[in-house]
Coordinates of C-alpha atoms in Angstrom, one line a residue:
M1351 CA 83.6 -94.7 -123.5
S1352 CA 86.6 -92.9 -124.9
G1353 CA 86.4 -91.3 -128.4
R1354 CA 90.0 -92.1 -129.2
N1355 CA 89.1 -94.6 -132.0
K1356 CA 88.7 -92.2 -134.9
L1357 CA 89.9 -94.4 -137.7
P1358 CA 87.3 -96.1 -139.9
F1359 CA 86.9 -99.7 -138.8
T1360 CA 84.9 -102.5 -140.4
Q1361 CA 81.8 -103.4 -138.4
S1362 CA 83.4 -106.6 -137.1
Q1363 CA 86.6 -104.9 -136.2
Q1364 CA 84.8 -102.1 -134.2
I1365 CA 82.7 -104.7 -132.4
N1366 CA 85.8 -106.7 -131.6
L1367 CA 87.4 -103.5 -130.1
F1368 CA 84.2 -102.7 -128.2
L1369 CA 84.0 -106.2 -126.7
R1370 CA 87.7 -106.2 -125.9
S1371 CA 87.0 -103.6 -123.3
Y1372 CA 85.1 -106.2 -121.2
T1373 CA 86.2 -109.4 -119.7
R1374 CA 85.2 -112.6 -121.6
T1375 CA 82.5 -113.2 -119.0
D1376 CA 81.1 -109.7 -119.2
A1377 CA 81.0 -109.8 -122.9
A1378 CA 79.2 -113.2 -122.8
I1379 CA 76.6 -111.8 -120.4
F1380 CA 76.3 -108.7 -122.5
Y1381 CA 75.7 -110.8 -125.6
E1382 CA 73.3 -113.3 -123.9
R1383 CA 71.2 -110.5 -122.6
G1384 CA 70.5 -109.6 -126.2
K1385 CA 72.3 -106.3 -126.1
F1386 CA 74.9 -107.1 -128.7
H1387 CA 72.9 -104.7 -130.9
T1388 CA 74.2 -101.9 -128.6
A1389 CA 77.7 -102.6 -129.9
V1390 CA 76.5 -101.9 -133.5
N1391 CA 74.9 -98.7 -132.2
F1392 CA 78.1 -97.8 -130.5
R1393 CA 80.0 -98.1 -133.8
N1394 CA 77.4 -95.9 -135.4
L1395 CA 77.9 -93.3 -132.7
M1396 CA 81.7 -93.5 -133.1
V1397 CA 81.6 -92.6 -136.8
N1398 CA 78.9 -90.1 -136.1
G1399 CA 78.3 -89.4 -139.8
K1400 CA 82.0 -88.7 -140.4
T1401 CA 82.7 -91.9 -142.2
R1402 CA 80.3 -93.8 -144.5
Y1403 CA 80.6 -97.6 -145.1

């Protein structure tokens, strides 16, 4: 994953950007496997303590 998104996004915006990197089918599989939580963790890694919500 690229670290280019340094701006503070809301949770839903960051998840939308994250899922946009996949095809719709891949995103659906990703979600159905119960790994949508990973998208939230990815947002937390992106801010890495630099931005607090």
